Coordinates of C-alpha atoms and ligand atoms in Angstrom, one line a residue:
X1 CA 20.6 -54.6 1.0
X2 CA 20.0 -53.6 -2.7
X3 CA 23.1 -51.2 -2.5
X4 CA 25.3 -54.9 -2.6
X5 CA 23.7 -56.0 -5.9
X6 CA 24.4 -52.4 -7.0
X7 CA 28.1 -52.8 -5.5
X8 CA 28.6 -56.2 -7.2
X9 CA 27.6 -54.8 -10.9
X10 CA 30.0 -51.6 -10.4
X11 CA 32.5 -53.4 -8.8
X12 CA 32.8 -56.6 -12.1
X13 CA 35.9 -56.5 -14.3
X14 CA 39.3 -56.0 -14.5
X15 CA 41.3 -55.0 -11.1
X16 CA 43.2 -51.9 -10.0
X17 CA 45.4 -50.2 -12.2
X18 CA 45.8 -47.2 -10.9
X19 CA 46.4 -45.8 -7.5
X20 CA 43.1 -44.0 -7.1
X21 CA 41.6 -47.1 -7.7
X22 CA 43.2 -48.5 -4.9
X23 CA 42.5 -45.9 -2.6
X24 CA 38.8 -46.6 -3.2
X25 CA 39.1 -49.9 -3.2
X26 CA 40.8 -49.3 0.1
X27 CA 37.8 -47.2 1.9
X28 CA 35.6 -49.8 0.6
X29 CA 37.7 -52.5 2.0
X30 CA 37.5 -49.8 5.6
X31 CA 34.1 -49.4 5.7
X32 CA 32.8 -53.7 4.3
X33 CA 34.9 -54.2 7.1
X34 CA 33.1 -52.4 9.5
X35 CA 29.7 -54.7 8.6
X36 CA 30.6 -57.6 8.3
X37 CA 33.7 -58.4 9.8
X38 CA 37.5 -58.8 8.6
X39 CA 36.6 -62.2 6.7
X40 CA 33.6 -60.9 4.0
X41 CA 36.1 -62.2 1.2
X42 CA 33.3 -62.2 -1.3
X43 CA 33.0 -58.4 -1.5
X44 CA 36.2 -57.2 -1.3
X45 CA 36.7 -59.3 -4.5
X46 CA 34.0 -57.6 -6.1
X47 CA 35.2 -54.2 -4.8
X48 CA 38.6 -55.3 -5.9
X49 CA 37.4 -55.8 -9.9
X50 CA 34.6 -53.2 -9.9
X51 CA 37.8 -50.4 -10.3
X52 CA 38.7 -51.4 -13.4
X53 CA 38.4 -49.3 -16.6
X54 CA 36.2 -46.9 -15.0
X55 CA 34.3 -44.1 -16.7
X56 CA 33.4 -40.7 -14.8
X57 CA 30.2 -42.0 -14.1
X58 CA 31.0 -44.8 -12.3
X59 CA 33.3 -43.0 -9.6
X60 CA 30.7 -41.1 -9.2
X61 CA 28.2 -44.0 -8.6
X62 CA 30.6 -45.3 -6.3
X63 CA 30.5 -42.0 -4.1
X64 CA 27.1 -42.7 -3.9
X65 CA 27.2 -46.3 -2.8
X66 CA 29.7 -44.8 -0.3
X67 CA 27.2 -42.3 1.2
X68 CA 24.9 -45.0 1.7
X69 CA 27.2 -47.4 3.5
X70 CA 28.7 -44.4 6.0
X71 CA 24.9 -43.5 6.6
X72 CA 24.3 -47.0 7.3
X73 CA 27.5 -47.5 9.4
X74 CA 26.6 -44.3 11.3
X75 CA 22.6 -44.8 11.5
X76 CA 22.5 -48.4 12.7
X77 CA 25.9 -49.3 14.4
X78 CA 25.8 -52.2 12.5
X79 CA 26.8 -55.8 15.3
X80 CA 30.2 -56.1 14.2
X81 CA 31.1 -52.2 15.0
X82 CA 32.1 -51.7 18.6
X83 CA 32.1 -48.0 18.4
X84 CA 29.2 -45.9 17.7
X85 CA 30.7 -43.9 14.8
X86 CA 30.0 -40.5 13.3
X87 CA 30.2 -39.7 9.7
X88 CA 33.7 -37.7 11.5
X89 CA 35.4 -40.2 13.1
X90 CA 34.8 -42.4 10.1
X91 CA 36.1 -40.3 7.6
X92 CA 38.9 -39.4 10.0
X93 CA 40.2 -42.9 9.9
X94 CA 39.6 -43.5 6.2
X95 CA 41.5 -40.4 6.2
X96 CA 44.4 -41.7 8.6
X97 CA 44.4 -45.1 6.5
X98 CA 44.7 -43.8 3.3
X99 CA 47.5 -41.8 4.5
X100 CA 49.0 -39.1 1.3
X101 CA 48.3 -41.8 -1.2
X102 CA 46.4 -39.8 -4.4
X103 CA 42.5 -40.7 -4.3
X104 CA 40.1 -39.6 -7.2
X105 CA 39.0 -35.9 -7.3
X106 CA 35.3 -36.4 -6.3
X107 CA 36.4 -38.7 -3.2
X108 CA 39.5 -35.7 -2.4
X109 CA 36.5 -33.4 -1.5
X110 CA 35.1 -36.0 0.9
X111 CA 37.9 -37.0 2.8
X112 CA 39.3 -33.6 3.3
X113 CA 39.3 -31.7 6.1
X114 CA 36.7 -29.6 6.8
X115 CA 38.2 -26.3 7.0
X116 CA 39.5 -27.0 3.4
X117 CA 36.7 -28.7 2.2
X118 CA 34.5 -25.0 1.6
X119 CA 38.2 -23.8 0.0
X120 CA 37.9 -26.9 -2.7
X121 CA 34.1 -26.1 -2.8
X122 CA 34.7 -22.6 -4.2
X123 CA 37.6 -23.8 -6.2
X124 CA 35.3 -26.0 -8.0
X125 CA 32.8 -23.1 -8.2
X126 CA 35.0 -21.2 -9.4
X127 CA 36.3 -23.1 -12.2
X128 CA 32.8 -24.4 -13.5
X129 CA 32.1 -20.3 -13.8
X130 CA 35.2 -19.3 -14.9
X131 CA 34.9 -21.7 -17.6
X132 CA 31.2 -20.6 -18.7
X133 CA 32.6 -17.1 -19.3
X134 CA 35.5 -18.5 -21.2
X135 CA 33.3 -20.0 -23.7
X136 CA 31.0 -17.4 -24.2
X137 CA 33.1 -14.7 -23.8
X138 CA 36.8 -15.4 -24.3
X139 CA 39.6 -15.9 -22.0
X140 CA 40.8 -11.9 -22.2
X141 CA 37.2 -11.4 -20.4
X142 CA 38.0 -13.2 -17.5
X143 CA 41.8 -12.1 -17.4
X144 CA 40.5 -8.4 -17.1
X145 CA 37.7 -9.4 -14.3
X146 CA 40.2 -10.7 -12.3
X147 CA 42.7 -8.0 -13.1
X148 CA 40.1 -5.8 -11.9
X149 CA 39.4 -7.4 -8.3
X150 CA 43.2 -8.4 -7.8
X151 CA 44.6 -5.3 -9.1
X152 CA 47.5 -4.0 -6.2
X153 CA 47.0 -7.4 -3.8
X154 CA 48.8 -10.6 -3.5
X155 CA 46.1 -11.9 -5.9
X156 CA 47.7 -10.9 -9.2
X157 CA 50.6 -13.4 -9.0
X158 CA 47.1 -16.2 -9.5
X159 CA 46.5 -14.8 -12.2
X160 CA 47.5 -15.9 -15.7
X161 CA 46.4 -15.0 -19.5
X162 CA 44.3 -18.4 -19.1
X163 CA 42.3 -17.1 -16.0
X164 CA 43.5 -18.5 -12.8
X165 CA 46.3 -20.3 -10.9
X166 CA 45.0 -22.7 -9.0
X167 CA 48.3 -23.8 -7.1
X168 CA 49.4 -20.6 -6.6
X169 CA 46.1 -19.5 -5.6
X170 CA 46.1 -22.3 -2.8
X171 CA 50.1 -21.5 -2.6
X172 CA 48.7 -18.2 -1.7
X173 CA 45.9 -19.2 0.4
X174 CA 48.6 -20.9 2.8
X175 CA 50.6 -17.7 3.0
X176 CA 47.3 -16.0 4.9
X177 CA 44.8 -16.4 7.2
X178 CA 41.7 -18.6 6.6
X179 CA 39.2 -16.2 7.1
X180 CA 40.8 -13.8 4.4
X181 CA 41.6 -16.3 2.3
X182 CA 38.0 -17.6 2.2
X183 CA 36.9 -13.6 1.9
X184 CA 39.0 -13.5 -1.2
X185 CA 37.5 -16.8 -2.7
X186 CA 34.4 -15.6 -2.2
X187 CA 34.8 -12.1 -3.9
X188 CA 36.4 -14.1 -6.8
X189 CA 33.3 -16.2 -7.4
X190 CA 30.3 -13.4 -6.5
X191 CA 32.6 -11.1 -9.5
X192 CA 32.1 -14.1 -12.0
X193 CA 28.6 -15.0 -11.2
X194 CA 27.7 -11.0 -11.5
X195 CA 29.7 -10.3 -14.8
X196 CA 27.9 -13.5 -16.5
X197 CA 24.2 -12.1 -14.7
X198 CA 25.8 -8.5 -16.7
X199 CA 26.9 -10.1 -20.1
X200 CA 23.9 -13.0 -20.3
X201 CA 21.8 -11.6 -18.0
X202 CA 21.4 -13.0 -14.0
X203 CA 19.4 -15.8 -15.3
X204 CA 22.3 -17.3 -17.3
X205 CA 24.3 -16.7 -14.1
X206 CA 21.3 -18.7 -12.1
X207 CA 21.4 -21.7 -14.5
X208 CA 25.2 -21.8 -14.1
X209 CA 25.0 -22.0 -10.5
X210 CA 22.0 -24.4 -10.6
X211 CA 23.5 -27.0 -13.1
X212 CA 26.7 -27.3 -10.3
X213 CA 24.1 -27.8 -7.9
X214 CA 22.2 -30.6 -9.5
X215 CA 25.9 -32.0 -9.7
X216 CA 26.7 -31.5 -5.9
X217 CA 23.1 -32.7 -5.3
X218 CA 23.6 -36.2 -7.1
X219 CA 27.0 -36.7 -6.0
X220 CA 27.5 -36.0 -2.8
X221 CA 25.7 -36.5 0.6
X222 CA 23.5 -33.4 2.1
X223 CA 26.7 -31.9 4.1
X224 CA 28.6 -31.4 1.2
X225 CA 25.3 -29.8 -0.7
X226 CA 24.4 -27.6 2.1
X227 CA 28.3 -25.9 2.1
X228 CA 27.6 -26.0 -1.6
X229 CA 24.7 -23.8 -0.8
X230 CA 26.4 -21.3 1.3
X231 CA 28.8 -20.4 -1.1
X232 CA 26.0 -19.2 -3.5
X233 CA 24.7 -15.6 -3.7
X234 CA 21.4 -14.9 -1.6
X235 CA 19.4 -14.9 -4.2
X236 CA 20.0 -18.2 -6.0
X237 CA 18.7 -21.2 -4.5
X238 CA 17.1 -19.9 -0.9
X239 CA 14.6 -22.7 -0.8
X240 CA 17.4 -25.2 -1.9
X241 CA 19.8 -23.8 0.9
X242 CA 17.0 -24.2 3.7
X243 CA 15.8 -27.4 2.2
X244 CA 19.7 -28.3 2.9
X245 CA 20.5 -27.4 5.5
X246 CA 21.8 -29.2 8.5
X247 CA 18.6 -29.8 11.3
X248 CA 21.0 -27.8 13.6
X249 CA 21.9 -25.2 11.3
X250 CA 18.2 -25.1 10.5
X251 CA 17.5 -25.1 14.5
X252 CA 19.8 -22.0 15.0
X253 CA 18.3 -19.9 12.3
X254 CA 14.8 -20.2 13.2
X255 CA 16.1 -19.8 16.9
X256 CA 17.5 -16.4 15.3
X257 CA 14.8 -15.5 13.5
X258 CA 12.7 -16.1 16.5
X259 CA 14.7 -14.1 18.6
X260 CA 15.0 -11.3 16.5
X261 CA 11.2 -11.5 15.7
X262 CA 10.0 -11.1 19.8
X263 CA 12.8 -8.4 20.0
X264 CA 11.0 -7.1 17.2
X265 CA 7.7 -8.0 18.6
X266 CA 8.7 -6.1 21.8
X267 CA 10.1 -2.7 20.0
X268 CA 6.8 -3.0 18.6
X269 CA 4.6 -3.4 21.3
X270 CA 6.7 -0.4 22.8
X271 CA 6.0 1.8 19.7
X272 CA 2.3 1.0 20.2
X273 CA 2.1 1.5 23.4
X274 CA 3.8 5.1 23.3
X275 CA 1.8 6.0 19.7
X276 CA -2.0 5.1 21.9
X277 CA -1.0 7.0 24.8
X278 CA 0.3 10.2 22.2
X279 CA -3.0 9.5 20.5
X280 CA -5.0 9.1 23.8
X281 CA -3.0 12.9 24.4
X282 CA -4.3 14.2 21.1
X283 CA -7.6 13.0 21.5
X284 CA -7.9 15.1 25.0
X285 CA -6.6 17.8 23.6
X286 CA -8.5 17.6 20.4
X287 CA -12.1 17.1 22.8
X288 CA -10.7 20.4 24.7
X289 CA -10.2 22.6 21.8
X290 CA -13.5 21.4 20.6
X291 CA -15.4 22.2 23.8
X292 CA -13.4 25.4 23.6
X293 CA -14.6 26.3 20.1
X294 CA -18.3 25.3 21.1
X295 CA -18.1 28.1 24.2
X296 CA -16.7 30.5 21.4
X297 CA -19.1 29.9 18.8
X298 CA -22.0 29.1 21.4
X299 CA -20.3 33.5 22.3
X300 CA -20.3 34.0 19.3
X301 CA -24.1 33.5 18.4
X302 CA -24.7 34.8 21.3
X303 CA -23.1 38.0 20.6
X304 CA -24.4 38.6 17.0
X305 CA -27.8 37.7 17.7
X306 CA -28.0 40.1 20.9
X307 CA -26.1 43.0 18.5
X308 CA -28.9 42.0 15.6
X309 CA -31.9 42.6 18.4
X310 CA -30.2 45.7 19.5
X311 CA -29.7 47.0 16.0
X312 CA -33.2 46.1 14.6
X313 CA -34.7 48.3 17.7
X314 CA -33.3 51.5 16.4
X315 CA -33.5 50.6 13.2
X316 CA -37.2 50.1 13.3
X317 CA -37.7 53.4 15.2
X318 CA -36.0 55.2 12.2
X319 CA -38.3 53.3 9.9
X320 CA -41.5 54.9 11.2
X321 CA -39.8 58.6 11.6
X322 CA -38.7 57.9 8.0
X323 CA -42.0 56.9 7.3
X324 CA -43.8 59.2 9.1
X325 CA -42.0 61.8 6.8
X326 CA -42.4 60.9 3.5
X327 CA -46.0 59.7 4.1
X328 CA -47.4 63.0 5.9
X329 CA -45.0 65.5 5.4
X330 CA -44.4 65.4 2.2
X331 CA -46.0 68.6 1.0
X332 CA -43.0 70.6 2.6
X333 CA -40.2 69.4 0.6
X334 CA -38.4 69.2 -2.1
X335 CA -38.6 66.8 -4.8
X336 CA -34.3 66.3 -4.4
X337 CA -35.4 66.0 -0.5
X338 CA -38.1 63.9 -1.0
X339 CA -35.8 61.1 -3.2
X340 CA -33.1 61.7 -0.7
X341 CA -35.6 60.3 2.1
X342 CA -37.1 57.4 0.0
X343 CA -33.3 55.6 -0.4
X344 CA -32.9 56.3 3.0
X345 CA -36.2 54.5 3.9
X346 CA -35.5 51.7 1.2
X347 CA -31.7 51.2 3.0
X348 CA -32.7 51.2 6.2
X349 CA -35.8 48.9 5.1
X350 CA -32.8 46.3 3.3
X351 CA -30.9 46.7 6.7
X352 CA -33.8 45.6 8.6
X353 CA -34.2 42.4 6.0
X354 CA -31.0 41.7 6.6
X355 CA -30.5 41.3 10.1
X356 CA -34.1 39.7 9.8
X357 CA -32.3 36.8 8.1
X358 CA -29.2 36.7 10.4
X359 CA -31.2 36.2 13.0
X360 CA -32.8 33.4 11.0
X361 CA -29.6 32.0 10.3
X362 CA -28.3 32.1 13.6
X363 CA -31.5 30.4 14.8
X364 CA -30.9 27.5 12.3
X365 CA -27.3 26.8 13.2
X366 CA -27.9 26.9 16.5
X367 CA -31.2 24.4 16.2
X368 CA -33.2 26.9 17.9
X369 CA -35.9 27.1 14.9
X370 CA -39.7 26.4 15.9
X371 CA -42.0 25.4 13.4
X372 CA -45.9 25.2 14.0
X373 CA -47.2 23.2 11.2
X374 CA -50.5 23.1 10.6
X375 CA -52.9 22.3 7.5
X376 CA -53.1 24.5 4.6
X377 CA -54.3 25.4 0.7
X378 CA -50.4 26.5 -0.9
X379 CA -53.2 27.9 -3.5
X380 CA -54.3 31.0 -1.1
X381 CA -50.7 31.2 0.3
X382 CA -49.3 31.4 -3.5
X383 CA -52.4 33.8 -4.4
X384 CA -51.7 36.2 -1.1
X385 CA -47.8 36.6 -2.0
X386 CA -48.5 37.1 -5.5
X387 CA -50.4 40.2 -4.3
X388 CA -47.6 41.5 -2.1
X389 CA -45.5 40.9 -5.3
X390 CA -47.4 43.3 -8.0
X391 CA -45.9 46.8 -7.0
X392 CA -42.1 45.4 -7.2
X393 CA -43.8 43.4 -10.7
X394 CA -44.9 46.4 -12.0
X395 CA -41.6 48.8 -11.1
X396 CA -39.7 45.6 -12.7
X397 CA -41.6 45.5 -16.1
X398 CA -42.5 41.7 -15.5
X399 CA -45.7 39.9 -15.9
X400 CA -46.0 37.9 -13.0
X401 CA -48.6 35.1 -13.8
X402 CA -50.2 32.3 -11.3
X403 CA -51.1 29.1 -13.3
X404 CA -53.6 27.9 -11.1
X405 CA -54.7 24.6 -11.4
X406 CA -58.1 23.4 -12.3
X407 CA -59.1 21.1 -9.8
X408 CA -58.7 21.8 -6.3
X409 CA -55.1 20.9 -4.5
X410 CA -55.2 18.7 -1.7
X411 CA -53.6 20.9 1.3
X412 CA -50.7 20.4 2.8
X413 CA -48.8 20.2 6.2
X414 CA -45.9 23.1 7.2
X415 CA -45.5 25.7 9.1
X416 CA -47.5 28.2 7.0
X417 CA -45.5 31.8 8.1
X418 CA -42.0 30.0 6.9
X419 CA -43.3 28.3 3.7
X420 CA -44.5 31.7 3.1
X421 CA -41.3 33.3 3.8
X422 CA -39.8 30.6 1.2
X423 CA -42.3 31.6 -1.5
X424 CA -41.2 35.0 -1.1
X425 CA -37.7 34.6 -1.4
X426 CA -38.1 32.3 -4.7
X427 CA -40.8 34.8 -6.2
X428 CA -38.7 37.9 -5.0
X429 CA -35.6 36.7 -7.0
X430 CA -37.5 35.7 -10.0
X431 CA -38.3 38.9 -10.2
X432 CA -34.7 40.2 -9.5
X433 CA -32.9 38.3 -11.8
X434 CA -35.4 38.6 -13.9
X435 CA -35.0 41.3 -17.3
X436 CA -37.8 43.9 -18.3
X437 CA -40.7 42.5 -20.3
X438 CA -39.9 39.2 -18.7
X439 CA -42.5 36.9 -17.4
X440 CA -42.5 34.9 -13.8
X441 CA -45.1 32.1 -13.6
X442 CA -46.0 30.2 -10.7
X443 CA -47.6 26.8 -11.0
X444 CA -48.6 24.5 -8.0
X445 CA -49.2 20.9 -9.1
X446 CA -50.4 17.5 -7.0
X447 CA -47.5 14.7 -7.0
X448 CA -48.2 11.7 -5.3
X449 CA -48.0 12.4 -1.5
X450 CA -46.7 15.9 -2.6
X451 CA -47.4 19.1 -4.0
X452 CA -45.1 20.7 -5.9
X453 CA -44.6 24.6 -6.6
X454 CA -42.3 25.8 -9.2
X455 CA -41.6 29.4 -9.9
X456 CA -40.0 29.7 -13.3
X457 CA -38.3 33.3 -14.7
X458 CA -37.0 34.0 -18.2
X459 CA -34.2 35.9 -15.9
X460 CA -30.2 35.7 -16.7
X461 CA -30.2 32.4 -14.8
X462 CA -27.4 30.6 -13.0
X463 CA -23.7 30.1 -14.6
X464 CA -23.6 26.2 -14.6
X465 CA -20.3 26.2 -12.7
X466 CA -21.4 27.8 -9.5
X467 CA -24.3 25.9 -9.6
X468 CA -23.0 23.4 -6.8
X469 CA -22.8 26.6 -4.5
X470 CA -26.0 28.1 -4.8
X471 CA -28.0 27.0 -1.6
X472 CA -24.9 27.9 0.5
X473 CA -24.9 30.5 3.2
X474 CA -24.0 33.8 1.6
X475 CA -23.4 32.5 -1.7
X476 CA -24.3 34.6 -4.6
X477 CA -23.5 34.0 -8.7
X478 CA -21.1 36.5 -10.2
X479 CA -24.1 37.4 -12.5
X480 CA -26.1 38.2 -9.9
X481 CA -23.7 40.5 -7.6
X482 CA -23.0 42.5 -10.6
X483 CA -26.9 43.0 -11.5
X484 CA -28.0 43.7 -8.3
X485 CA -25.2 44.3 -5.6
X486 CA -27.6 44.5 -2.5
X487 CA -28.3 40.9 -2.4
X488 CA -27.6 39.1 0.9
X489 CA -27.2 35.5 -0.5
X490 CA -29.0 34.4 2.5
X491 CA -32.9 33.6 1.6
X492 CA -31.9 30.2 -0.8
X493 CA -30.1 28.7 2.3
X494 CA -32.5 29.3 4.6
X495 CA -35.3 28.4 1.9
X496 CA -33.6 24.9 1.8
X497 CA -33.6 24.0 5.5
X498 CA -37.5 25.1 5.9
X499 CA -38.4 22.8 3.2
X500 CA -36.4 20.3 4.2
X501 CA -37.5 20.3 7.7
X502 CA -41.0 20.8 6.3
X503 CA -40.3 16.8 5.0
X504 CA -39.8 18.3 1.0
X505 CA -37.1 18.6 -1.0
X506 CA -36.3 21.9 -3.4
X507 CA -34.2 21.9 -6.5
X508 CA -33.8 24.0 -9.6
X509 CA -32.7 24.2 -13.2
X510 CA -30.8 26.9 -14.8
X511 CA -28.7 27.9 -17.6
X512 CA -27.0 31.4 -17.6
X513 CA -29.4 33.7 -19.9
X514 CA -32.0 31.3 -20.8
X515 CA -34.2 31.8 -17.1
X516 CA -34.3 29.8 -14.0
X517 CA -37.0 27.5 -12.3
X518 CA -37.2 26.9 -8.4
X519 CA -39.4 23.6 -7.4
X520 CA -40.0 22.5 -4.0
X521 CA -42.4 20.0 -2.6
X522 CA -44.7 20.2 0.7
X523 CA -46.5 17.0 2.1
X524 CA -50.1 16.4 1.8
X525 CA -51.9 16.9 5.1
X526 CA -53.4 13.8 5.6
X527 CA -57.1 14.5 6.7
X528 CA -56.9 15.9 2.8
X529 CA -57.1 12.6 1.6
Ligands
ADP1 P1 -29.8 36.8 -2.9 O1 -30.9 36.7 -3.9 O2 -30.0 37.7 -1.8 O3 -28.4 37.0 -3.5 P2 -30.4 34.0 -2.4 O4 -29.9 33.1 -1.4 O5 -31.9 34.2 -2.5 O6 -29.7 35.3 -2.1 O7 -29.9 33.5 -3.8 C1 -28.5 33.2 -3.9 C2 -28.0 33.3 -5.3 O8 -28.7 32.4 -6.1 C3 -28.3 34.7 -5.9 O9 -27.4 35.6 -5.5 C4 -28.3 34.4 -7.4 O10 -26.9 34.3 -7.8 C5 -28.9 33.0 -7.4 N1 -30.3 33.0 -7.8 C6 -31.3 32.7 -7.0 N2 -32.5 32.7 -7.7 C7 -32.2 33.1 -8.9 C8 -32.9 33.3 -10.1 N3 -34.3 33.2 -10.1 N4 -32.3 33.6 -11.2 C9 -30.9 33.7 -11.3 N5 -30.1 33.5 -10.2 C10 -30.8 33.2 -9.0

């Protein structure tokens, strides 16, 4: 085994002076035994001289070459041993052999019980921290830290101007229970390693803590490393710890963590459970109110478009008695009368417009519009509305001008009444918005596929931030309202869904006070081609 060559260089020299060295040479003597029987002369001699005029280092080596025999005695139950041995009962007879005779301090921890082993363990802790803050921050430092935790308890008697008492502290430690005792060793050590994390910051504290496990790690076998571990704040060292610990301790936490992950699992699965069937609740109820508001608004249309029919029937009937008067009767009346009758024609007139385009309206919402496209020239409809247009032209001061085009247009496809309807709405409000001695002009122009018509004013134009708005249902620009109040803000939304159901697309540009200009396209018919 190479471990003998190593024993045989470590064990050459002078022999035991001391009684440590005897002790070791003692559990050496134990546990050589064990493997090769009572007579292996040759290496107790060698154990015997190896003691002599040790450094540190060596002990420490020979802690090592003591891991590795116990792991062999326990591992292989070597021919000689007639009991099958665990590293406990081994150390429990090394212990009963070497009776109280003093051992050296890295072999004390080993052979100690294991209730007092984690106590040494944070003693040593303890010291290696306590003696890190000493040096960087002075011995008052540490007096007044552990003032501070010990302040009114037992504790105070441990504590000296040189930091602590570690006889009285284990004097002490006698005097109470274990699992106190152990409480207040650890509340000693998580203080230090916090006040050196607040003075050097935590990774000072870290490296502190990681240099005394390197230490524990090269000394001593994985048991003492793992209670090592535990002793150590969470943070510091969680992949060490896990790499350390025991297979059983391992075992039990992942057999915790299991658990507490299909308990988890479960509550879960509950919450899920009981969140889709609230959901599942919602969505009924949601589909309900929505089938409710669908009857109301399905009412609702209902409602307004019979009202609209029954208003437009009187309404009409008022227009031709109104009509009737101002066109025949005239000749009997006053000029004051005869003003008073033409607004009431012209408001009843608007009235009638209006619930024209509500029904519209309602007729588009509810799908219920029916085109009847056929094939057409846009020239003769542009040149037929431009005649309807002159008398409001004229009363508005504005030249109203039709650029036709030289060559003929191919026609196009659409439901000619409703494009109509649209080119009356766009050259209506040109002329609107539009200010006196202004001009409208109307060009239609072929675009691929398309032709396009653009009505362009020199009007007051649209206020670039409520341009977003403008094709939306009852929408009007503050400009607008003010110039002319009686607007509806109706025709531009109902302009966009016949082109766009006519397969076109309208748009505009605008600038408040420098005009406007309305475009929208129609396809080609295709027998034009
Ligand atoms: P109405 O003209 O009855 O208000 P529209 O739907 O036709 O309704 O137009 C909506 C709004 O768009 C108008 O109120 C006006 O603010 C703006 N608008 C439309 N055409 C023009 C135009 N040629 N010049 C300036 N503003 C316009």
């Amino acid at each position: 085994m190479a471990f003998f060559n190593q024993l045989k260089n470590l064990f050459s020299g002078t022999p035991f002076v001391t009684d440590e060295d005897r002790a070791v040479h003692k559990i050496f003597e134990y546990l050589l035994g064990l493997i090769s029987g009572p007579d292996m002369v040759e290496q107790k001699k060698r154990v015997a001289k190896a003691l002599s005029a040790r450094p540190d280092g060596r002990v420490r080596e020979l802690l090592r070459c003591y891991f590795e025999l116990e792991q062999f005695i326990t591992s292989h139950a070597p021919p000689v041993v007639n009991n099958v041995y665990t590293e406990q009962t081994l150390r429990q007879n090394i212990r009963e052999r070497l009776g109280s005779s003093p051992r050296p301090q890295l072999f004390r921890l080993v052979f100690m019980p294991q209730a007092e082993q984690q106590f040494e363990i944070y003693e040593m802790g303890i010291k290696n921290l306590s003696q890190y803050l000493i040096q960087q921050a002075g011995a008052g430092r540490l007096t007044t830290l552990l003032m501070n935790i010990a302040h009114g308890t037992q504790l105070e008697q441990a504590i000296t101007k040189k930091g602590i008492d570690f006889s009285m502290l284990q004097e002490l430690r006698r005097r109470t229970s274990n699992s106190i005792a152990l409480a207040q060793y650890k509340q000693i050590y998580l203080a230090l390693f916090s006040d050196i994390s607040t003075l050097f910051g935590e990774q000072k504290a870290i490296t502190q803590s990681h240099l005394e496990y390197e230490f524990f790690k090269t000394t001593y076998d994985k048991n003492l490393t793992a209670q090592f571990l535990s002793i150590l704040p969470e943070k510091v060292l969680e992949v060490e710890q896990l790499a350390y610990m025991s297979r059983e301790e391992l075992q039990r936490k992942i057999t915790e963590r299991t658990e507490a992950l299909s308990e988890l699992n479960g509550q879960l699965e509950k919450k899920v459970l009981e969140r889709t069937q609230e959901l599942k609740q919602k969505v009924d109820e949601l589909s309900h109110a929505n089938q409710h508001l669908l009857e109301l608004d399905q009412a609702k249309t209902e409602f307004i478009s019979i009202a609209a029919h029954q208003l437009r029937t009187p309404l009409t009937a008022l227009k031709w008695v109104l009509s009737l008067l101002i066109n025949e009767k005239m000749s009997n009346l006053t000029d004051e009368q005869k003003e008073l009758l033409s607004s009431g024609y012209e408001s009843n007139e608007r009235m009638i417009n209006l619930i024209n385009e509500m029904l519209i309206v309602m007729r588009i919402e509810s799908g219920k519009m029916l085109y009847t496209p056929s094939s057409f020239s846009i020239v003769e409809v542009i040149q037929s509305v431009l005649v309807s247009f002159t008398g409001l032209a004229h009363e508005q001061h504005v030249e109203l001008m039709f650029n036709k085009p030289d060559t003929p247009l191919p026609w196009v496809t659409a439901d000619i009444e409703k494009i109509r309807s649209v080119l009356q709405n766009l050259v209506e409000n040109a002329l609107n918005y539009s200010r006196e001695g202004g001009v409208v002009t109307i060009s239609a122009t072929p675009q691929n596929e398309f032709v396009e018509v653009c009505v362009v004013d020199q009007g007051i134009g649209i206020p670039i931030n409520q341009q977003v708005s403008i094709f939306d249902k009852f929408y009007r620009a503050d400009n607008a309202a003010s110039l002319r109040p009686a607007g509806s803000g109706l025709g531009l939304f109902v302009a966009k869904n016949i082109v766009e159901n006519s397969g076109g697309v309208i748009a505009f540009e605008s600038a408040e006070n420098a005009g406007s200009t309305f475009r929208f396209t129609l396809p080609c018919a295709v027998s034009a081609k």
